[in-house]
Amino acid sequence: METQIDYWDAHALLEWQVELGVSEAIGETPVNRYETPQTMPKPAAVVNAKAPPAPVKAPEVDSVDEAQKAVVGVTSIEDLKAALMGFELCDLRRGARNLVFQDGLNGARVMVVGDTPSREDDIEGKPFMGPVGALFDKMFAAIDLDRTVKDANKGLYITMALPWRPPENRDPSPSELAMLKPFLLKHIELANPDVIVLMGNAACMTVLGRAGITRLRGNWQTVLGKPVLPMMSPRDLLRTPIAKREAWADLLDLRAKLAGPT
């Protein structure tokens, strides 16, 4: 027997449900919401969808070319130092305390190019400091040359192949030497010495394009129209004291060159 509900009973039941908080009508057919549908509805098609733009690759910067541009128009050693200070492409500067640019007498007949700054050089901001510097000064004092004197014939002008200390005193990479070579060649041009001394492999690699200081030492070369003498660095001599004999021979050769016709 089918039960009939009259209008007023149905109205009363509806009011009662509204008072209980019912706000949504439910269909007459029950829905099993735990049942997995046999077919999944297809997602609606996206109209006028645009693919994201491809990432733009930043152009690669040629650090050697940028270094060459940086020294164009540099006409003084002070301007060269400023150009180096403003050169941001060398990562070595981020780990170094100071720029190790130069020391000694500007205008001296002899210009010495060392390898890379030591820890003491980095702290002082000058080349050949600490124990290495003490041996350096002793070596050149033996042939009457000194970085502190104001006489061009007896003074020394000193710089480094790399003006920033590599981390943990590691050897510089070929790319680092190539990047900073334009600055070093401009430095030699501006200092305009009579004779250049290259102390160590990094200095020889940068200026001569060759390494192997034990083979190169004592053999005069010519760079930028100037005589160049490769020598063992004081750092190498502290590690290999037996090589001091060859270093003394090179110093005597340097003294003879300075005493001869210019």
mmCIF file of C-alpha atoms in Angstrom:
data_model
loop_
_atom_site.group_PDB
_atom_site.id
_atom_site.type_symbol
_atom_site.label_atom_id
_atom_site.label_comp_id
_atom_site.label_asym_id
_atom_site.label_seq_id
_atom_site.Cartn_x
_atom_site.Cartn_y
_atom_site.Cartn_z
ATOM 1 C CA MET A 1 0.000 0.000 0.000
ATOM 2 C CA GLU A 2 1.471 3.289 -1.124
ATOM 3 C CA THR A 3 1.687 5.957 1.529
ATOM 4 C CA GLN A 4 0.366 9.372 0.527
ATOM 5 C CA ILE A 5 1.645 12.582 2.171
ATOM 6 C CA ASP A 6 -0.589 15.581 1.814
ATOM 7 C CA TYR A 7 0.617 19.066 1.002
ATOM 8 C CA TRP A 8 0.723 20.419 4.545
ATOM 9 C CA ASP A 9 2.596 17.409 5.929
ATOM 10 C CA ALA A 10 5.160 17.697 3.159
ATOM 11 C CA HIS A 11 5.460 21.439 3.795
ATOM 12 C CA ALA A 12 6.016 20.851 7.512
ATOM 13 C CA LEU A 13 8.717 18.251 6.810
ATOM 14 C CA LEU A 14 10.506 20.651 4.452
ATOM 15 C CA GLU A 15 10.476 23.448 7.025
ATOM 16 C CA TRP A 16 11.850 21.023 9.621
ATOM 17 C CA GLN A 17 14.767 20.072 7.309
ATOM 18 C CA VAL A 18 15.529 23.743 6.606
ATOM 19 C CA GLU A 19 15.690 24.399 10.343
ATOM 20 C CA LEU A 20 18.176 21.523 10.651
ATOM 21 C CA GLY A 21 20.442 23.236 8.131
ATOM 22 C CA VAL A 22 19.670 21.393 4.923
ATOM 23 C CA SER A 23 20.645 23.653 2.016
ATOM 24 C CA GLU A 24 20.937 21.313 -0.970
ATOM 25 C CA ALA A 25 18.290 19.205 -2.674
ATOM 26 C CA ILE A 26 19.159 15.559 -3.354
ATOM 27 C CA GLY A 27 17.728 13.585 -6.219
ATOM 28 C CA GLU A 28 15.357 10.683 -5.760
ATOM 29 C CA THR A 29 17.960 8.182 -7.030
ATOM 30 C CA PRO A 30 20.684 7.304 -4.486
ATOM 31 C CA VAL A 31 24.334 7.891 -5.556
ATOM 32 C CA ASN A 32 27.206 5.620 -4.526
ATOM 33 C CA ARG A 33 30.099 8.048 -4.300
ATOM 34 C CA TYR A 34 32.615 5.252 -3.575
ATOM 35 C CA GLU A 35 31.962 3.532 -6.901
ATOM 36 C CA THR A 36 34.775 3.845 -9.504
ATOM 37 C CA PRO A 37 33.389 5.050 -12.842
ATOM 38 C CA GLN A 38 34.015 2.749 -15.822
ATOM 39 C CA THR A 39 34.881 5.653 -18.091
ATOM 40 C CA MET A 40 36.602 8.863 -17.134
ATOM 41 C CA PRO A 41 35.221 12.085 -18.503
ATOM 42 C CA LYS A 42 37.424 13.769 -21.068
ATOM 43 C CA PRO A 43 38.892 17.076 -19.983
ATOM 44 C CA ALA A 44 37.497 20.050 -21.690
ATOM 45 C CA ALA A 45 39.577 21.304 -24.572
ATOM 46 C CA VAL A 46 41.612 24.421 -23.844
ATOM 47 C CA VAL A 47 40.776 27.089 -26.335
ATOM 48 C CA ASN A 48 43.520 29.401 -27.663
ATOM 49 C CA ALA A 49 46.179 27.840 -25.406
ATOM 50 C CA LYS A 50 49.679 29.266 -25.985
ATOM 51 C CA ALA A 51 52.876 27.343 -25.352
ATOM 52 C CA PRO A 52 55.194 29.013 -22.838
ATOM 53 C CA PRO A 53 58.003 30.971 -24.496
ATOM 54 C CA ALA A 54 61.290 29.148 -24.895
ATOM 55 C CA PRO A 55 63.977 30.304 -22.439
ATOM 56 C CA VAL A 56 66.350 32.836 -23.906
ATOM 57 C CA LYS A 57 69.975 31.754 -23.570
ATOM 58 C CA ALA A 58 72.252 34.546 -22.465
ATOM 59 C CA PRO A 59 75.001 35.254 -24.990
ATOM 60 C CA GLU A 60 78.391 33.892 -23.998
ATOM 61 C CA VAL A 61 80.975 36.515 -23.135
ATOM 62 C CA ASP A 62 84.510 36.153 -24.472
ATOM 63 C CA SER A 63 86.563 37.124 -21.430
ATOM 64 C CA VAL A 64 89.778 37.560 -23.441
ATOM 65 C CA ASP A 65 88.038 39.855 -25.891
ATOM 66 C CA GLU A 66 86.526 41.852 -23.020
ATOM 67 C CA ALA A 67 89.961 42.162 -21.392
ATOM 68 C CA GLN A 68 91.420 43.467 -24.635
ATOM 69 C CA LYS A 69 88.640 46.023 -24.840
ATOM 70 C CA ALA A 70 89.273 47.045 -21.223
ATOM 71 C CA VAL A 71 92.879 48.051 -21.913
ATOM 72 C CA VAL A 72 92.158 49.991 -25.084
ATOM 73 C CA GLY A 73 92.855 53.638 -24.441
ATOM 74 C CA VAL A 74 94.671 52.994 -21.142
ATOM 75 C CA THR A 75 97.631 55.359 -21.088
ATOM 76 C CA SER A 76 98.911 55.203 -17.494
ATOM 77 C CA ILE A 77 99.633 52.610 -14.849
ATOM 78 C CA GLU A 78 97.040 54.240 -12.579
ATOM 79 C CA ASP A 79 94.386 53.844 -15.297
ATOM 80 C CA LEU A 80 95.444 50.224 -15.814
ATOM 81 C CA LYS A 81 94.942 49.501 -12.125
ATOM 82 C CA ALA A 82 91.497 51.081 -12.288
ATOM 83 C CA ALA A 83 90.652 48.954 -15.342
ATOM 84 C CA LEU A 84 91.656 45.797 -13.459
ATOM 85 C CA MET A 85 89.630 46.809 -10.433
ATOM 86 C CA GLY A 86 86.594 47.230 -12.665
ATOM 87 C CA PHE A 87 87.054 43.932 -14.545
ATOM 88 C CA GLU A 88 84.304 41.661 -13.209
ATOM 89 C CA LEU A 89 84.813 38.554 -15.372
ATOM 90 C CA CYS A 90 87.660 37.032 -13.363
ATOM 91 C CA ASP A 91 86.252 34.864 -10.563
ATOM 92 C CA LEU A 92 89.592 34.919 -8.724
ATOM 93 C CA ARG A 93 88.836 38.388 -7.412
ATOM 94 C CA ARG A 94 85.849 37.077 -5.433
ATOM 95 C CA GLY A 95 88.031 34.873 -3.244
ATOM 96 C CA ALA A 96 90.988 37.240 -2.860
ATOM 97 C CA ARG A 97 91.432 39.918 -0.222
ATOM 98 C CA ASN A 98 93.384 42.396 -2.319
ATOM 99 C CA LEU A 99 94.464 43.194 -5.824
ATOM 100 C CA VAL A 100 98.212 42.496 -5.987
ATOM 101 C CA PHE A 101 99.128 44.980 -8.681
ATOM 102 C CA GLN A 102 102.715 46.204 -8.321
ATOM 103 C CA ASP A 103 105.554 47.269 -6.094
ATOM 104 C CA GLY A 104 108.898 48.977 -6.502
ATOM 105 C CA LEU A 105 110.050 51.868 -8.648
ATOM 106 C CA ASN A 106 108.021 52.925 -11.665
ATOM 107 C CA GLY A 107 110.633 53.627 -14.352
ATOM 108 C CA ALA A 108 113.188 51.063 -13.150
ATOM 109 C CA ARG A 109 115.261 49.400 -15.851
ATOM 110 C CA VAL A 110 114.308 45.912 -14.633
ATOM 111 C CA MET A 111 110.719 44.701 -14.474
ATOM 112 C CA VAL A 112 110.080 41.408 -12.675
ATOM 113 C CA VAL A 113 106.919 39.405 -13.416
ATOM 114 C CA GLY A 114 106.090 36.791 -10.794
ATOM 115 C CA ASP A 115 103.637 33.897 -10.997
ATOM 116 C CA THR A 116 100.667 34.301 -8.648
ATOM 117 C CA PRO A 117 100.244 36.031 -5.283
ATOM 118 C CA SER A 118 100.939 34.078 -2.118
ATOM 119 C CA ARG A 119 98.874 34.315 1.057
ATOM 120 C CA GLU A 120 101.212 37.027 2.361
ATOM 121 C CA ASP A 121 100.965 38.920 -0.945
ATOM 122 C CA ASP A 122 97.177 38.748 -0.771
ATOM 123 C CA ILE A 123 97.177 40.160 2.760
ATOM 124 C CA GLU A 124 99.639 42.981 2.007
ATOM 125 C CA GLY A 125 98.400 43.752 -1.510
ATOM 126 C CA LYS A 126 101.994 43.657 -2.824
ATOM 127 C CA PRO A 127 103.991 41.016 -4.731
ATOM 128 C CA PHE A 128 106.732 38.918 -3.141
ATOM 129 C CA MET A 129 105.954 39.322 0.551
ATOM 130 C CA GLY A 130 106.671 36.962 3.456
ATOM 131 C CA PRO A 131 109.419 34.291 3.297
ATOM 132 C CA VAL A 132 109.268 34.195 -0.500
ATOM 133 C CA GLY A 133 109.729 37.947 -0.599
ATOM 134 C CA ALA A 134 112.661 37.795 1.800
ATOM 135 C CA LEU A 135 114.483 35.408 -0.547
ATOM 136 C CA PHE A 136 113.494 37.550 -3.551
ATOM 137 C CA ASP A 137 115.029 40.656 -1.980
ATOM 138 C CA LYS A 138 118.176 38.765 -1.005
ATOM 139 C CA MET A 139 118.622 37.410 -4.544
ATOM 140 C CA PHE A 140 118.459 40.797 -6.251
ATOM 141 C CA ALA A 141 120.453 42.540 -3.538
ATOM 142 C CA ALA A 142 123.306 40.211 -4.500
ATOM 143 C CA ILE A 143 123.516 42.034 -7.861
ATOM 144 C CA ASP A 144 122.844 45.468 -6.336
ATOM 145 C CA LEU A 145 119.155 45.737 -7.230
ATOM 146 C CA ASP A 146 116.502 46.767 -4.718
ATOM 147 C CA ARG A 147 112.775 47.447 -4.932
ATOM 148 C CA THR A 148 112.982 50.282 -2.380
ATOM 149 C CA VAL A 149 115.585 52.521 -4.039
ATOM 150 C CA LYS A 150 114.648 55.489 -6.238
ATOM 151 C CA ASP A 151 117.486 55.065 -8.743
ATOM 152 C CA ALA A 152 116.233 53.609 -12.043
ATOM 153 C CA ASN A 153 119.556 51.827 -12.581
ATOM 154 C CA LYS A 154 119.352 50.035 -9.224
ATOM 155 C CA GLY A 155 115.621 49.785 -8.680
ATOM 156 C CA LEU A 156 113.102 47.069 -9.475
ATOM 157 C CA TYR A 157 109.548 47.280 -10.735
ATOM 158 C CA ILE A 158 107.496 44.200 -9.800
ATOM 159 C CA THR A 159 104.141 42.784 -10.842
ATOM 160 C CA MET A 160 102.408 39.396 -11.165
ATOM 161 C CA ALA A 161 101.040 37.347 -14.051
ATOM 162 C CA LEU A 162 97.795 37.086 -12.046
ATOM 163 C CA PRO A 163 96.888 39.982 -9.751
ATOM 164 C CA TRP A 164 94.551 37.873 -7.575
ATOM 165 C CA ARG A 165 95.523 34.888 -5.461
ATOM 166 C CA PRO A 166 94.010 31.566 -6.628
ATOM 167 C CA PRO A 167 92.198 29.628 -3.881
ATOM 168 C CA GLU A 168 94.478 27.405 -1.795
ATOM 169 C CA ASN A 169 97.452 28.609 -3.879
ATOM 170 C CA ARG A 170 96.423 26.313 -6.734
ATOM 171 C CA ASP A 171 98.022 26.675 -10.158
ATOM 172 C CA PRO A 172 96.181 29.118 -12.418
ATOM 173 C CA SER A 173 94.184 27.652 -15.292
ATOM 174 C CA PRO A 174 95.086 28.392 -18.935
ATOM 175 C CA SER A 175 91.831 30.338 -19.308
ATOM 176 C CA GLU A 176 92.695 32.555 -16.331
ATOM 177 C CA LEU A 177 96.151 33.295 -17.721
ATOM 178 C CA ALA A 178 94.720 34.054 -21.176
ATOM 179 C CA MET A 179 92.040 36.322 -19.681
ATOM 180 C CA LEU A 180 94.544 38.452 -17.785
ATOM 181 C CA LYS A 181 97.291 38.451 -20.422
ATOM 182 C CA PRO A 182 96.088 41.693 -22.091
ATOM 183 C CA PHE A 183 96.432 43.493 -18.757
ATOM 184 C CA LEU A 184 99.959 42.151 -18.215
ATOM 185 C CA LEU A 185 101.132 43.059 -21.725
ATOM 186 C CA LYS A 186 99.712 46.553 -21.304
ATOM 187 C CA HIS A 187 101.486 46.756 -17.931
ATOM 188 C CA ILE A 188 104.819 45.889 -19.583
ATOM 189 C CA GLU A 189 104.178 48.450 -22.304
ATOM 190 C CA LEU A 190 103.424 51.210 -19.789
ATOM 191 C CA ALA A 191 106.307 50.353 -17.427
ATOM 192 C CA ASN A 192 108.658 50.298 -20.435
ATOM 193 C CA PRO A 193 111.615 48.543 -18.769
ATOM 194 C CA ASP A 194 114.930 47.777 -20.436
ATOM 195 C CA VAL A 195 114.855 44.137 -19.296
ATOM 196 C CA ILE A 196 112.041 41.805 -18.195
ATOM 197 C CA VAL A 197 112.556 38.907 -15.758
ATOM 198 C CA LEU A 198 109.895 36.178 -15.763
ATOM 199 C CA MET A 199 109.951 34.229 -12.497
ATOM 200 C CA GLY A 200 108.102 30.919 -12.730
ATOM 201 C CA ASN A 201 105.898 28.912 -15.054
ATOM 202 C CA ALA A 202 102.764 31.059 -14.939
ATOM 203 C CA ALA A 203 104.746 34.177 -15.895
ATOM 204 C CA CYS A 204 106.441 32.321 -18.761
ATOM 205 C CA MET A 205 103.167 30.798 -19.955
ATOM 206 C CA THR A 206 101.450 34.180 -19.994
ATOM 207 C CA VAL A 207 104.197 36.166 -21.713
ATOM 208 C CA LEU A 208 105.981 33.518 -23.805
ATOM 209 C CA GLY A 209 103.144 31.041 -24.342
ATOM 210 C CA ARG A 210 105.349 28.240 -22.983
ATOM 211 C CA ALA A 211 105.913 26.568 -19.637
ATOM 212 C CA GLY A 212 108.673 24.343 -18.270
ATOM 213 C CA ILE A 213 110.807 26.739 -16.279
ATOM 214 C CA THR A 214 113.667 24.251 -15.811
ATOM 215 C CA ARG A 215 114.134 24.218 -19.595
ATOM 216 C CA LEU A 216 113.372 27.890 -20.214
ATOM 217 C CA ARG A 217 115.462 29.424 -17.418
ATOM 218 C CA GLY A 218 118.641 31.149 -18.476
ATOM 219 C CA ASN A 219 117.617 31.371 -22.147
ATOM 220 C CA TRP A 220 117.020 34.942 -23.268
ATOM 221 C CA GLN A 221 113.897 35.646 -25.292
ATOM 222 C CA THR A 222 112.429 38.778 -26.882
ATOM 223 C CA VAL A 223 108.928 40.073 -26.165
ATOM 224 C CA LEU A 224 107.535 43.437 -27.258
ATOM 225 C CA GLY A 225 111.008 44.238 -28.520
ATOM 226 C CA LYS A 226 112.559 43.772 -25.087
ATOM 227 C CA PRO A 227 114.994 41.128 -23.755
ATOM 228 C CA VAL A 228 113.307 38.630 -21.456
ATOM 229 C CA LEU A 229 115.047 36.309 -18.989
ATOM 230 C CA PRO A 230 113.099 33.350 -17.511
ATOM 231 C CA MET A 231 114.165 32.379 -13.983
ATOM 232 C CA MET A 232 113.090 30.033 -11.214
ATOM 233 C CA SER A 233 110.790 31.787 -8.760
ATOM 234 C CA PRO A 234 111.815 32.182 -5.100
ATOM 235 C CA ARG A 235 108.876 29.936 -4.199
ATOM 236 C CA ASP A 236 110.387 27.142 -6.312
ATOM 237 C CA LEU A 237 113.822 27.758 -4.819
ATOM 238 C CA LEU A 238 112.503 27.381 -1.271
ATOM 239 C CA ARG A 239 111.124 23.976 -2.257
ATOM 240 C CA THR A 240 114.237 23.002 -4.255
ATOM 241 C CA PRO A 241 117.278 24.667 -2.675
ATOM 242 C CA ILE A 242 119.676 22.849 -5.012
ATOM 243 C CA ALA A 243 118.332 25.010 -7.864
ATOM 244 C CA LYS A 244 119.786 28.149 -6.242
ATOM 245 C CA ARG A 245 123.011 27.519 -8.184
ATOM 246 C CA GLU A 246 121.173 28.006 -11.498
ATOM 247 C CA ALA A 247 119.358 31.034 -10.099
ATOM 248 C CA TRP A 248 122.691 32.629 -9.164
ATOM 249 C CA ALA A 249 123.974 32.033 -12.704
ATOM 250 C CA ASP A 250 120.856 33.720 -14.095
ATOM 251 C CA LEU A 251 121.330 36.712 -11.794
ATOM 252 C CA LEU A 252 124.919 37.141 -12.963
ATOM 253 C CA ASP A 253 123.687 36.951 -16.552
ATOM 254 C CA LEU A 254 121.132 39.666 -15.777
ATOM 255 C CA ARG A 255 123.816 41.891 -14.270
ATOM 256 C CA ALA A 256 125.976 41.447 -17.393
ATOM 257 C CA LYS A 257 123.021 42.354 -19.625
ATOM 258 C CA LEU A 258 122.385 45.540 -17.642
ATOM 259 C CA ALA A 259 126.073 46.489 -17.786
ATOM 260 C CA GLY A 260 126.236 45.983 -21.548
ATOM 261 C CA PRO A 261 125.042 48.305 -24.325
ATOM 262 C CA THR A 262 121.319 49.106 -24.279
#
